[in-house]
CSV table of C-alpha atoms in Angstrom, one decimal:
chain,number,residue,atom,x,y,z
U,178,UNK,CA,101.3,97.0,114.0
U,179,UNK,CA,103.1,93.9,113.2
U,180,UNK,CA,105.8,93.3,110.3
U,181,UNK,CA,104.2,91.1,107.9
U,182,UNK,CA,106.0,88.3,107.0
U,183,UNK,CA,104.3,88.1,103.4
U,184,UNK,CA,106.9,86.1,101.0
U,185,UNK,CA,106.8,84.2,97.6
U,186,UNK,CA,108.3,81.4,96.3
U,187,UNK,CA,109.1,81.8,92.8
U,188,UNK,CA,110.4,78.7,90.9
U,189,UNK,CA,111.7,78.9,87.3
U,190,UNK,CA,113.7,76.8,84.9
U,191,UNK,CA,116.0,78.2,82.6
U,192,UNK,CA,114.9,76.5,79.5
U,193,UNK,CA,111.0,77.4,80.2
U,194,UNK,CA,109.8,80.0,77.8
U,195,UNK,CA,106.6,81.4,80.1
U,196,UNK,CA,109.5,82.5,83.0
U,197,UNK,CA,110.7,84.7,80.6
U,198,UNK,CA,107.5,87.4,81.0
U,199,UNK,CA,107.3,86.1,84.9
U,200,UNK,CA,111.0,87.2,85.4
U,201,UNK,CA,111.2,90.2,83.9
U,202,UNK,CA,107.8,91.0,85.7
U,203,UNK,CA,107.8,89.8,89.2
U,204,UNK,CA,109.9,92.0,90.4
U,205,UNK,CA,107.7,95.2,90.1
U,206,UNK,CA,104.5,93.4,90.4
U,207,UNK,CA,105.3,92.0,94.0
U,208,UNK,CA,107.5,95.2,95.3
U,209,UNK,CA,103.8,97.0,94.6
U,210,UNK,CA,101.8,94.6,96.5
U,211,UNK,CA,104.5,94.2,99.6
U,212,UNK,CA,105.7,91.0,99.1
U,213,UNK,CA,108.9,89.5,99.1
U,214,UNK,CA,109.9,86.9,96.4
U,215,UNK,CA,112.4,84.3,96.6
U,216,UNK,CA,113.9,83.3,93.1
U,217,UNK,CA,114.3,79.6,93.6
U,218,UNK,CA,115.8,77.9,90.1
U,219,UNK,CA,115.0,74.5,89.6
U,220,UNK,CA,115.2,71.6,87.2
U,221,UNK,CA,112.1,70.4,85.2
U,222,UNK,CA,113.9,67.9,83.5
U,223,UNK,CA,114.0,65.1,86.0
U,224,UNK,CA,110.3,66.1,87.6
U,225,UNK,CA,109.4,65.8,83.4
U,226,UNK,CA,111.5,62.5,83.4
U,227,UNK,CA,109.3,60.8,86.0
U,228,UNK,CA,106.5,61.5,84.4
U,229,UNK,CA,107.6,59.8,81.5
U,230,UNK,CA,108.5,62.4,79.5
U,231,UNK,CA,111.9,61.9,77.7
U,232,UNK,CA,111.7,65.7,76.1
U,233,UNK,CA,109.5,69.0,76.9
U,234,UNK,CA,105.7,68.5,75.8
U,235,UNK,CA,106.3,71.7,73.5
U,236,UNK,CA,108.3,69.1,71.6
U,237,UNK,CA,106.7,65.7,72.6
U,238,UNK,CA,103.2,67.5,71.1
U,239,UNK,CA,104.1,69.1,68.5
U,240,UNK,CA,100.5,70.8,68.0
U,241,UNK,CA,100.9,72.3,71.4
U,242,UNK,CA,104.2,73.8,70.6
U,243,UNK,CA,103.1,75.6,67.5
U,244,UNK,CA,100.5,77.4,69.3
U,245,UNK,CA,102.9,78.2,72.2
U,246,UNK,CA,105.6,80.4,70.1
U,247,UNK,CA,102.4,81.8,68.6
U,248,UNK,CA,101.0,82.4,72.7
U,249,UNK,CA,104.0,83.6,74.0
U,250,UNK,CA,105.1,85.9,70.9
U,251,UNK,CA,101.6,87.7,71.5
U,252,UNK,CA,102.1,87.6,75.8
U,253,UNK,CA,104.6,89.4,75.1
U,254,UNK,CA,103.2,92.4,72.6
U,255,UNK,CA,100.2,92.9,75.0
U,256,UNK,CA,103.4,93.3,77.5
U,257,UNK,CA,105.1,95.3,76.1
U,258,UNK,CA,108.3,92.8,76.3
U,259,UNK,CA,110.7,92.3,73.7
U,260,UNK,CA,110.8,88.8,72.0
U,261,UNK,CA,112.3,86.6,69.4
U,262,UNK,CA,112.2,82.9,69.1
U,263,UNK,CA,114.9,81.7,69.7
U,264,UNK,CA,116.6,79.0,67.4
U,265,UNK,CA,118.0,76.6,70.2
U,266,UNK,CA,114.9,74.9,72.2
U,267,UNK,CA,115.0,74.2,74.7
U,268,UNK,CA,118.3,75.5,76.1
U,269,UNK,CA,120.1,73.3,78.8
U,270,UNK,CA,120.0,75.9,81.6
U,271,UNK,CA,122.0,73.5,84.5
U,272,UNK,CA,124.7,75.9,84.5
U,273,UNK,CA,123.2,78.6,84.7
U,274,UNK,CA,120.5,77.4,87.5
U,275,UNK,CA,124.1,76.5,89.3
U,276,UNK,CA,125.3,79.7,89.2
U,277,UNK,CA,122.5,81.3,90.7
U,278,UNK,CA,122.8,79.0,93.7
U,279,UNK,CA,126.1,79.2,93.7
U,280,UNK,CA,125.7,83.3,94.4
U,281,UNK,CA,123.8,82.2,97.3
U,282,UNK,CA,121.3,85.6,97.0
U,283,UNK,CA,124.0,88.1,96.5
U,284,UNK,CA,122.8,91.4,94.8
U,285,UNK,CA,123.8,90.1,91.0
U,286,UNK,CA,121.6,86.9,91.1
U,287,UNK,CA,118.6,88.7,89.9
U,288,UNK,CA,119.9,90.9,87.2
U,289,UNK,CA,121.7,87.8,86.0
U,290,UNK,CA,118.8,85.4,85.8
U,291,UNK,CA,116.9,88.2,83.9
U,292,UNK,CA,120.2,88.6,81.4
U,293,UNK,CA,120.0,85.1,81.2
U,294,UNK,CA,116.8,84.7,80.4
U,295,UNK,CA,117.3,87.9,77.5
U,296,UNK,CA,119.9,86.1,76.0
U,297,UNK,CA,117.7,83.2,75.6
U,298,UNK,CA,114.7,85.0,74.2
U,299,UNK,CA,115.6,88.4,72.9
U,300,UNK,CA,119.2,88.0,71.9
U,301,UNK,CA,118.8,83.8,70.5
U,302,UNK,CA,122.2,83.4,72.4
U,303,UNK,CA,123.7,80.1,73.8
U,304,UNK,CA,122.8,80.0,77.4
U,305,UNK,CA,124.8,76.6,78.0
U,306,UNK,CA,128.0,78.0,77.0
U,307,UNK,CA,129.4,79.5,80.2
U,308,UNK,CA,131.1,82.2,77.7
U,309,UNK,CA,127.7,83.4,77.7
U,310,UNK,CA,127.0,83.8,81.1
U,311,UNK,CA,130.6,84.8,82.3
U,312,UNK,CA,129.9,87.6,79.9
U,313,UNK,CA,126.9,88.4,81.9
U,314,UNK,CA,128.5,88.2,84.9
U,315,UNK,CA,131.6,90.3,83.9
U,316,UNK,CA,129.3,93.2,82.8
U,317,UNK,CA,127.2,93.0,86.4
U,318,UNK,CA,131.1,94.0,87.7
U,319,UNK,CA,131.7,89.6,89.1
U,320,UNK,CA,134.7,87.8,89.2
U,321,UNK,CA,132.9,85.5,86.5
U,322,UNK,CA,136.1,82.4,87.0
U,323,UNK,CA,135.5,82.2,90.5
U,324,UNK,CA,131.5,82.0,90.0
U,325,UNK,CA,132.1,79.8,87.7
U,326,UNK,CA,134.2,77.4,89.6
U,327,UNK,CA,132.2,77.9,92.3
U,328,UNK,CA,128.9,77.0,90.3
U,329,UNK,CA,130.7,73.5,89.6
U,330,UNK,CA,131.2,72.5,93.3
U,331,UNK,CA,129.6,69.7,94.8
U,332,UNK,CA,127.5,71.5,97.5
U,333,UNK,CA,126.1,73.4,94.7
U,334,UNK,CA,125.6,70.5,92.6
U,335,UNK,CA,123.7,69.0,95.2
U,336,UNK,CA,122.2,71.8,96.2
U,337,UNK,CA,120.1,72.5,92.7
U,338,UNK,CA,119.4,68.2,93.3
U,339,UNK,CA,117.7,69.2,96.8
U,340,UNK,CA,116.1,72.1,95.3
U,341,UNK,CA,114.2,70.3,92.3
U,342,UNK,CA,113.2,67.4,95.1
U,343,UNK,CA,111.5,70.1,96.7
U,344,UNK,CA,109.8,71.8,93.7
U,345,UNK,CA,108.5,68.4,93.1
U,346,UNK,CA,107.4,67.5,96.5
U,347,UNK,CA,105.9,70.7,96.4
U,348,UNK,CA,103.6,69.6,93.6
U,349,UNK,CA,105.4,71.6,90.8
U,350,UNK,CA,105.1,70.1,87.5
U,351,UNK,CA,105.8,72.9,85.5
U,352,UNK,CA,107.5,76.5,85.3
U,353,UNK,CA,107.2,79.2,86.1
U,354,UNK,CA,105.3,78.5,89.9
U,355,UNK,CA,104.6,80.0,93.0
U,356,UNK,CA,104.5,78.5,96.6
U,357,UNK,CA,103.5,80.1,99.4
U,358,UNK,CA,103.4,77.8,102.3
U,359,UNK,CA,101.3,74.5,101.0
U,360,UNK,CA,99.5,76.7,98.0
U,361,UNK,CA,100.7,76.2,95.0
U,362,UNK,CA,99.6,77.9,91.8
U,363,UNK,CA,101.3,77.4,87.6
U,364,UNK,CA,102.0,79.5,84.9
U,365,UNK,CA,102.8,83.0,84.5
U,366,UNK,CA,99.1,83.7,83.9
U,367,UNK,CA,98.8,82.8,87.8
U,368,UNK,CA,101.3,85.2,88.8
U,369,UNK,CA,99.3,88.4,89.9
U,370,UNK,CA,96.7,85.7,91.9
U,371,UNK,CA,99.6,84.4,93.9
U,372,UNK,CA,101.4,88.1,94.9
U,373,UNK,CA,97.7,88.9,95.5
U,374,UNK,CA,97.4,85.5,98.0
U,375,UNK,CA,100.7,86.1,99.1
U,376,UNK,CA,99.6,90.0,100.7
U,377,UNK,CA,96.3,89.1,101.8
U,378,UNK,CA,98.5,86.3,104.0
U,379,UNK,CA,100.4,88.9,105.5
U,380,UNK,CA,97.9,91.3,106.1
U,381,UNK,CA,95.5,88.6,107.6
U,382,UNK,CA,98.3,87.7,110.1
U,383,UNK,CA,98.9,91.1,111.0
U,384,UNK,CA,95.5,91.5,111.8
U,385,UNK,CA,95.6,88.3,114.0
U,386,UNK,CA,98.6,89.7,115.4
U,387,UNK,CA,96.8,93.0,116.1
U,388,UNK,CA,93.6,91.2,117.3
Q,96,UNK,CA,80.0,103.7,59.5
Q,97,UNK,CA,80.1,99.9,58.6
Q,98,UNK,CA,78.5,97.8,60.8
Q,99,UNK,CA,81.5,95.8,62.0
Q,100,UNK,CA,81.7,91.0,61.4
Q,101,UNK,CA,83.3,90.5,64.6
Q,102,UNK,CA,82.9,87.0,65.6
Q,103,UNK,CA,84.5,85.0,67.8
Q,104,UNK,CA,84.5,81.0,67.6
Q,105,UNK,CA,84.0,79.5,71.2
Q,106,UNK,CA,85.4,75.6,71.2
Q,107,UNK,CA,83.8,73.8,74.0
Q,108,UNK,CA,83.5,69.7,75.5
Q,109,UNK,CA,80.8,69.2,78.0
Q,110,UNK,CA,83.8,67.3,80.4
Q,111,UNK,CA,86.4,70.2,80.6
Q,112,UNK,CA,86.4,71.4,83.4
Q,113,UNK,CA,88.0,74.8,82.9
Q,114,UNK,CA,84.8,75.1,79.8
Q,115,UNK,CA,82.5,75.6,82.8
Q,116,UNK,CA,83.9,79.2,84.0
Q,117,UNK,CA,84.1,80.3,80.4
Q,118,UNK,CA,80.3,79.1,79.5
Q,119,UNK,CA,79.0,81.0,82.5
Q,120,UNK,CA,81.4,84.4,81.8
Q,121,UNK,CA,81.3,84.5,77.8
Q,122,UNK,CA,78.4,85.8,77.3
Q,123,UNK,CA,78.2,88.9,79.1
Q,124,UNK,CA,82.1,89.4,78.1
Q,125,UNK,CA,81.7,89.6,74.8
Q,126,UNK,CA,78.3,91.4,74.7
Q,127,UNK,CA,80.2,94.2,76.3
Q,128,UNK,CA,82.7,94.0,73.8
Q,129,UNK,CA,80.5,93.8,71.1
Q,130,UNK,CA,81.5,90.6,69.7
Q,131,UNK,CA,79.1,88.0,68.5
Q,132,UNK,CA,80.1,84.0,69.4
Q,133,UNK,CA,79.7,81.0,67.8
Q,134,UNK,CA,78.7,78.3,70.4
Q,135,UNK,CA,80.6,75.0,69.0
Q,136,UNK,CA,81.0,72.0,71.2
Q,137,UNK,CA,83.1,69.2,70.3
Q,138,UNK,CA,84.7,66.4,71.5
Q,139,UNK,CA,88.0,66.1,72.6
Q,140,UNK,CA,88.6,62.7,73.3
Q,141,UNK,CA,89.9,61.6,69.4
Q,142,UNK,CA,91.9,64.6,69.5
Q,143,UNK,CA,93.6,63.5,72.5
Q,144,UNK,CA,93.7,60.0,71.2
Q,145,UNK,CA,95.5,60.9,67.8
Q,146,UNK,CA,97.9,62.0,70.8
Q,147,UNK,CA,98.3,59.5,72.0
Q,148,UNK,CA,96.3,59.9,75.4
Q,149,UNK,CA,94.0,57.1,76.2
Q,150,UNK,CA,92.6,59.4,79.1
Q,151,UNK,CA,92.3,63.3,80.2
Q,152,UNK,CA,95.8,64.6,80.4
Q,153,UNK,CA,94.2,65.5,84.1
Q,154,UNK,CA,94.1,61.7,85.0
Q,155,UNK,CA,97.5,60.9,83.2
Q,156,UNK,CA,99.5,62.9,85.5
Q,157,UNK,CA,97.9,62.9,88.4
Q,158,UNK,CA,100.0,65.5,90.1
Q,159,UNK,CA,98.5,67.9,87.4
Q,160,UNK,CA,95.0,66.3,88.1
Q,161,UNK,CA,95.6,67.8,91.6
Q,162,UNK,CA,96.4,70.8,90.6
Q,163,UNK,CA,93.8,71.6,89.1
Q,164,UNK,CA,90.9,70.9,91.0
Q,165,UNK,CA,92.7,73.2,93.4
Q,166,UNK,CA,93.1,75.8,90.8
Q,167,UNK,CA,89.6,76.0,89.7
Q,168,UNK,CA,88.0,76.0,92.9
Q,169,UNK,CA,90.1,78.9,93.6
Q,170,UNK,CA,89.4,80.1,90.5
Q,171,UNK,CA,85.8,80.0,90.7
Q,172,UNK,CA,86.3,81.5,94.4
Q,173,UNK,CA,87.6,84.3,92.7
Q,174,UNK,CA,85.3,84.8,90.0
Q,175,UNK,CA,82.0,84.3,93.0
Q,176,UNK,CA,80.9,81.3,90.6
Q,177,UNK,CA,79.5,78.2,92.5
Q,178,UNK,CA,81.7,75.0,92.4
Q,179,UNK,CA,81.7,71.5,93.6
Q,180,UNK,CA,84.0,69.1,92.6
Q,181,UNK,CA,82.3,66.1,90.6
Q,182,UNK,CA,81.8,62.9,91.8
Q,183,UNK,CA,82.9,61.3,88.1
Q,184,UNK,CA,85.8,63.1,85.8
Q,185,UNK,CA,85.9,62.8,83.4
Q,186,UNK,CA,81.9,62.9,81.9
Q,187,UNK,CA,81.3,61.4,78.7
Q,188,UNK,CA,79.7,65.2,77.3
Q,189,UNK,CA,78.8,63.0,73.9
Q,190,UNK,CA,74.6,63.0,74.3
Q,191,UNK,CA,74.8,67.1,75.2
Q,192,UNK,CA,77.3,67.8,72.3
Q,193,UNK,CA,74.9,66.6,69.8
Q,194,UNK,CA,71.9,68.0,71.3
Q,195,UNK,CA,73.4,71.1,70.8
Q,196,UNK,CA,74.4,70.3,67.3
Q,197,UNK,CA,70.4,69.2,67.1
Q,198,UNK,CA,69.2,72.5,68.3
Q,199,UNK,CA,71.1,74.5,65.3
Q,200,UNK,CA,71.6,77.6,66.9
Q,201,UNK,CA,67.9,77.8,68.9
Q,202,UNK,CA,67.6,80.0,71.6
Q,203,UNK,CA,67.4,76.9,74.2
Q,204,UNK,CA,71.2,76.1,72.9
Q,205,UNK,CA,73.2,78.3,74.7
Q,206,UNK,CA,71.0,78.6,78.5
Q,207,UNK,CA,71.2,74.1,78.4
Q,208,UNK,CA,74.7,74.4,77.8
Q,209,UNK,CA,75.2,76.3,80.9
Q,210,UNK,CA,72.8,74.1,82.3
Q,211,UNK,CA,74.8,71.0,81.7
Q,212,UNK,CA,77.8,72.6,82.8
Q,213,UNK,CA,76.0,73.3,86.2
Q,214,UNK,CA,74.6,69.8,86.3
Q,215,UNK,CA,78.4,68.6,86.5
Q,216,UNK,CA,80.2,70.9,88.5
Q,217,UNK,CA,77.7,72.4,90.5
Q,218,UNK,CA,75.1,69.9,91.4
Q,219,UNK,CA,77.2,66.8,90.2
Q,220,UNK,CA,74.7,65.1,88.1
Q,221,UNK,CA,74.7,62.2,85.6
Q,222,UNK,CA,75.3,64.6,82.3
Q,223,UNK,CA,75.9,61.5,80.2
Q,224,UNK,CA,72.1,60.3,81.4
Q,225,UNK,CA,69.3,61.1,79.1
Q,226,UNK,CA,67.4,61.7,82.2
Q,227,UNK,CA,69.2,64.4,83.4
Q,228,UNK,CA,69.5,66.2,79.6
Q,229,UNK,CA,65.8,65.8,79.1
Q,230,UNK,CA,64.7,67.6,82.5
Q,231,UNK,CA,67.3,70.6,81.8
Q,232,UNK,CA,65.4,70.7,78.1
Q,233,UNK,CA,62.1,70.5,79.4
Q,234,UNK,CA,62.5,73.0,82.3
Q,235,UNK,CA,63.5,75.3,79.0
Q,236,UNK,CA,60.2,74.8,77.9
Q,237,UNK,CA,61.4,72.4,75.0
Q,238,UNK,CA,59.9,68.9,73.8
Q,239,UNK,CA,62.9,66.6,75.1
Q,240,UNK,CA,62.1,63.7,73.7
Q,241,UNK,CA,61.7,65.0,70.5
Q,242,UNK,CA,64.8,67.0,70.4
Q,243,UNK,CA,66.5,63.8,72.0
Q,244,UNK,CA,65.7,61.8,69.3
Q,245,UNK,CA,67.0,64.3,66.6
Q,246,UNK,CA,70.3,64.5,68.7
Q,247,UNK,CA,70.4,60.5,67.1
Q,248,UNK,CA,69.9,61.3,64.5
Q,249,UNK,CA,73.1,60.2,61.8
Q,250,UNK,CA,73.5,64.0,59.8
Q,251,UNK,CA,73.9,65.1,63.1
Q,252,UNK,CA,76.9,62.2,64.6
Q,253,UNK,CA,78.2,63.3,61.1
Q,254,UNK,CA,78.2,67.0,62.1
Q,255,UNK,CA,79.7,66.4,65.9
Q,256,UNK,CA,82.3,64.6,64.0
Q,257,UNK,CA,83.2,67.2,61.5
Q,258,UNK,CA,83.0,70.1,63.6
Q,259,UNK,CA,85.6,67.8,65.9
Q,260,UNK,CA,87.6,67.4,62.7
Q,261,UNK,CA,87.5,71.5,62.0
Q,262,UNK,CA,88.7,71.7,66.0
Q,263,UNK,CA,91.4,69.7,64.6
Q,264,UNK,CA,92.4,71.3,61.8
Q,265,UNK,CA,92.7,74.9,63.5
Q,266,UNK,CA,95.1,73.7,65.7
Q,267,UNK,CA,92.9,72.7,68.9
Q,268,UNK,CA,94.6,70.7,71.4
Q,269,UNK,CA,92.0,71.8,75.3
Q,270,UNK,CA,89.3,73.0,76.3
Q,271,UNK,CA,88.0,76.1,76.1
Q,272,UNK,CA,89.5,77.5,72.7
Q,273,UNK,CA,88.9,80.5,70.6
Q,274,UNK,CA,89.3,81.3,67.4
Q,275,UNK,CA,89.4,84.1,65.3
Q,276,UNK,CA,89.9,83.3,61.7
Q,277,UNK,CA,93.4,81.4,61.8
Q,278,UNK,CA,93.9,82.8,65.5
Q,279,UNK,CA,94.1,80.4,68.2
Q,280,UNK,CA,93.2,81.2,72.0
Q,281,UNK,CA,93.3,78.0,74.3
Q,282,UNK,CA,91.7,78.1,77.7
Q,283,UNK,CA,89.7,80.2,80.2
Q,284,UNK,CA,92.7,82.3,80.9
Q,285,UNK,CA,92.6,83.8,77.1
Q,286,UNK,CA,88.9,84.1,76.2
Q,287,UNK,CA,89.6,87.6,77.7
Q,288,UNK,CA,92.0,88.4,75.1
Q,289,UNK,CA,90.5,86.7,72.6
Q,290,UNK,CA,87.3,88.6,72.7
Q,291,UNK,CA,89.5,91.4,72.7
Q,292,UNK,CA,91.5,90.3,69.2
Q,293,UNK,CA,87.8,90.0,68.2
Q,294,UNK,CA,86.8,93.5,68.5
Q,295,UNK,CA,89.7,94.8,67.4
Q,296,UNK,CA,89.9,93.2,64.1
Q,297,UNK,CA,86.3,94.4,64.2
Q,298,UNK,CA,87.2,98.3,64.8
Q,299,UNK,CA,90.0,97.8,62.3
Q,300,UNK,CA,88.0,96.5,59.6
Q,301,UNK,CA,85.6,99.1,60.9
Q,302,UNK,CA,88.3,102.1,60.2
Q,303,UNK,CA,89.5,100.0,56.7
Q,304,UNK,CA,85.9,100.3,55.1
Q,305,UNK,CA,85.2,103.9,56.2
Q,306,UNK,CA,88.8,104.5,54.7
């Protein structure tokens, strides 16, 4: 038996309203099939920029927005998740996304992207002032000035540039996605097929190992 | 017991691509759930053009064009439906739409609208040929030319454009929508939960009248 190296890429944007359900579900959805995820936050902004887009499409087509609040406010009764539209959209979530890299994978970067993400759509809170998130940090038990001082340093800075140059050389044009390897799939509503590409991966090479 | 209206309104143009999964799977979905649909094809194309697209969104942005001819062959994959990507995207669906609108609910309506569908992204046909309409109509036993002249007919332009005009007015923006009443469903990843609002505004006014 081999160790099967079965992991997911999971790319999110602060400001994107279908990460919400994908972040507060991924967790328990991929720990059940045996993958590992790797929270990866990224900037749609300048990949929505080169497409021409000066604004989100939600606003640009105003038609499609309306029925999005009306989509995501029922995604999230059949979930069983708590929602309310918020009145800021959508939120600037560069700090934020910083701070997360800044924490480099430490334990709190989870819990904290999810907080963030509840103050955006449960609570209707300011997720670009960093009061707001050093309040989330200080109640996961962080030194919340440090993170945020570190969150403003250059290597971190450049590090969410490199990360968003990825996501779009990667093909991502929109959040949430998932990568694994060269396959890339869109959309919270793709989020079960990718843990479920993702495990039959690993198991395939473990039974090319075992073969 | 009160024998319960539940009908769903299925939104469809003979060049979406992500149409042809839900044409072949409606049926038998919402027999099961007891729900009755309304077949309505329509055009898209003046929708997107009071959009301000001049094109499919998929040929726009080509890195979303990409996408989804990945996604829907794996889609299809997943769903054991047969798929080849077409030759020419997108097809002008305008001749088939109003055939439909010809046949006025006959029982050839729905088994040549799955026909087309597999004429495009099966075998890759010409569906904007007459030819290739009137050999799917006649291999349903039906007098193609006859019914290919009605489809010219002006009452029923008139009707492909009103119906397009209702599409508009409930909020459609893609291909394939739903609706129920004033509820809006948009694309193949919601006709599941749209048939299910359908039945159960059924069993609820099922439960009102027997109150």
């Amino acid at each position: 038996m081999t160790e099967a190296p079965s992991t997911l890429d999971f790319w999110y944007d602060f400001a994107s309203t279908y990460s919400y359900p994908a972040v507060e579900r991924i967790g328990a959805a991929a720990q059940e099939a045996g993958v590992a995820v790797h929270w990866r936050p990224f900037l749609l902004g300048p990949i929505f920029a080169r497409q021409g887009w000066t604004d989100t499409p939600f606003k640009l087509y105003p038609v499609k927005g309306r029925y999005m609040w009306r989509d995501l406010q029922r995604l999230c009764d059949s979930l069983g998740l708590p929602w309310r539209r918020p009145s800021r959209f959508p939120q600037n979530g560069l700090l934020a996304a910083r701070i997360v890299l800044a924490g480099a994978g430490a334990a709190w970067c989870i819990p904290f992207t999810r907080q963030v993400y509840q103050a955006n759509f449960v609570h209707d809170r300011d997720i670009a002032d960093p009061e707001t998130l050093a309040q989330i940090l200080r109640a996961l038990g962080q030194n919340a000035d440090a993170i945020l001082e570190q969150a403003q340093h250059p290597d971190v800075k450049v590090r969410l540039r490199t990360e968003t140059e990825e996501a779009e050389r990667s093909g991502i044009f929109g959040a949430p996605s998932f990568t694994i390897g060269a396959e890339l799939f869109w959309g919270h509503d793709r989020m079960a097929q990718a843990i479920e590409w993702a495990a039959r991966g690993a198991r395939k090479l473990t039974c090319d190992s075992a073969a």
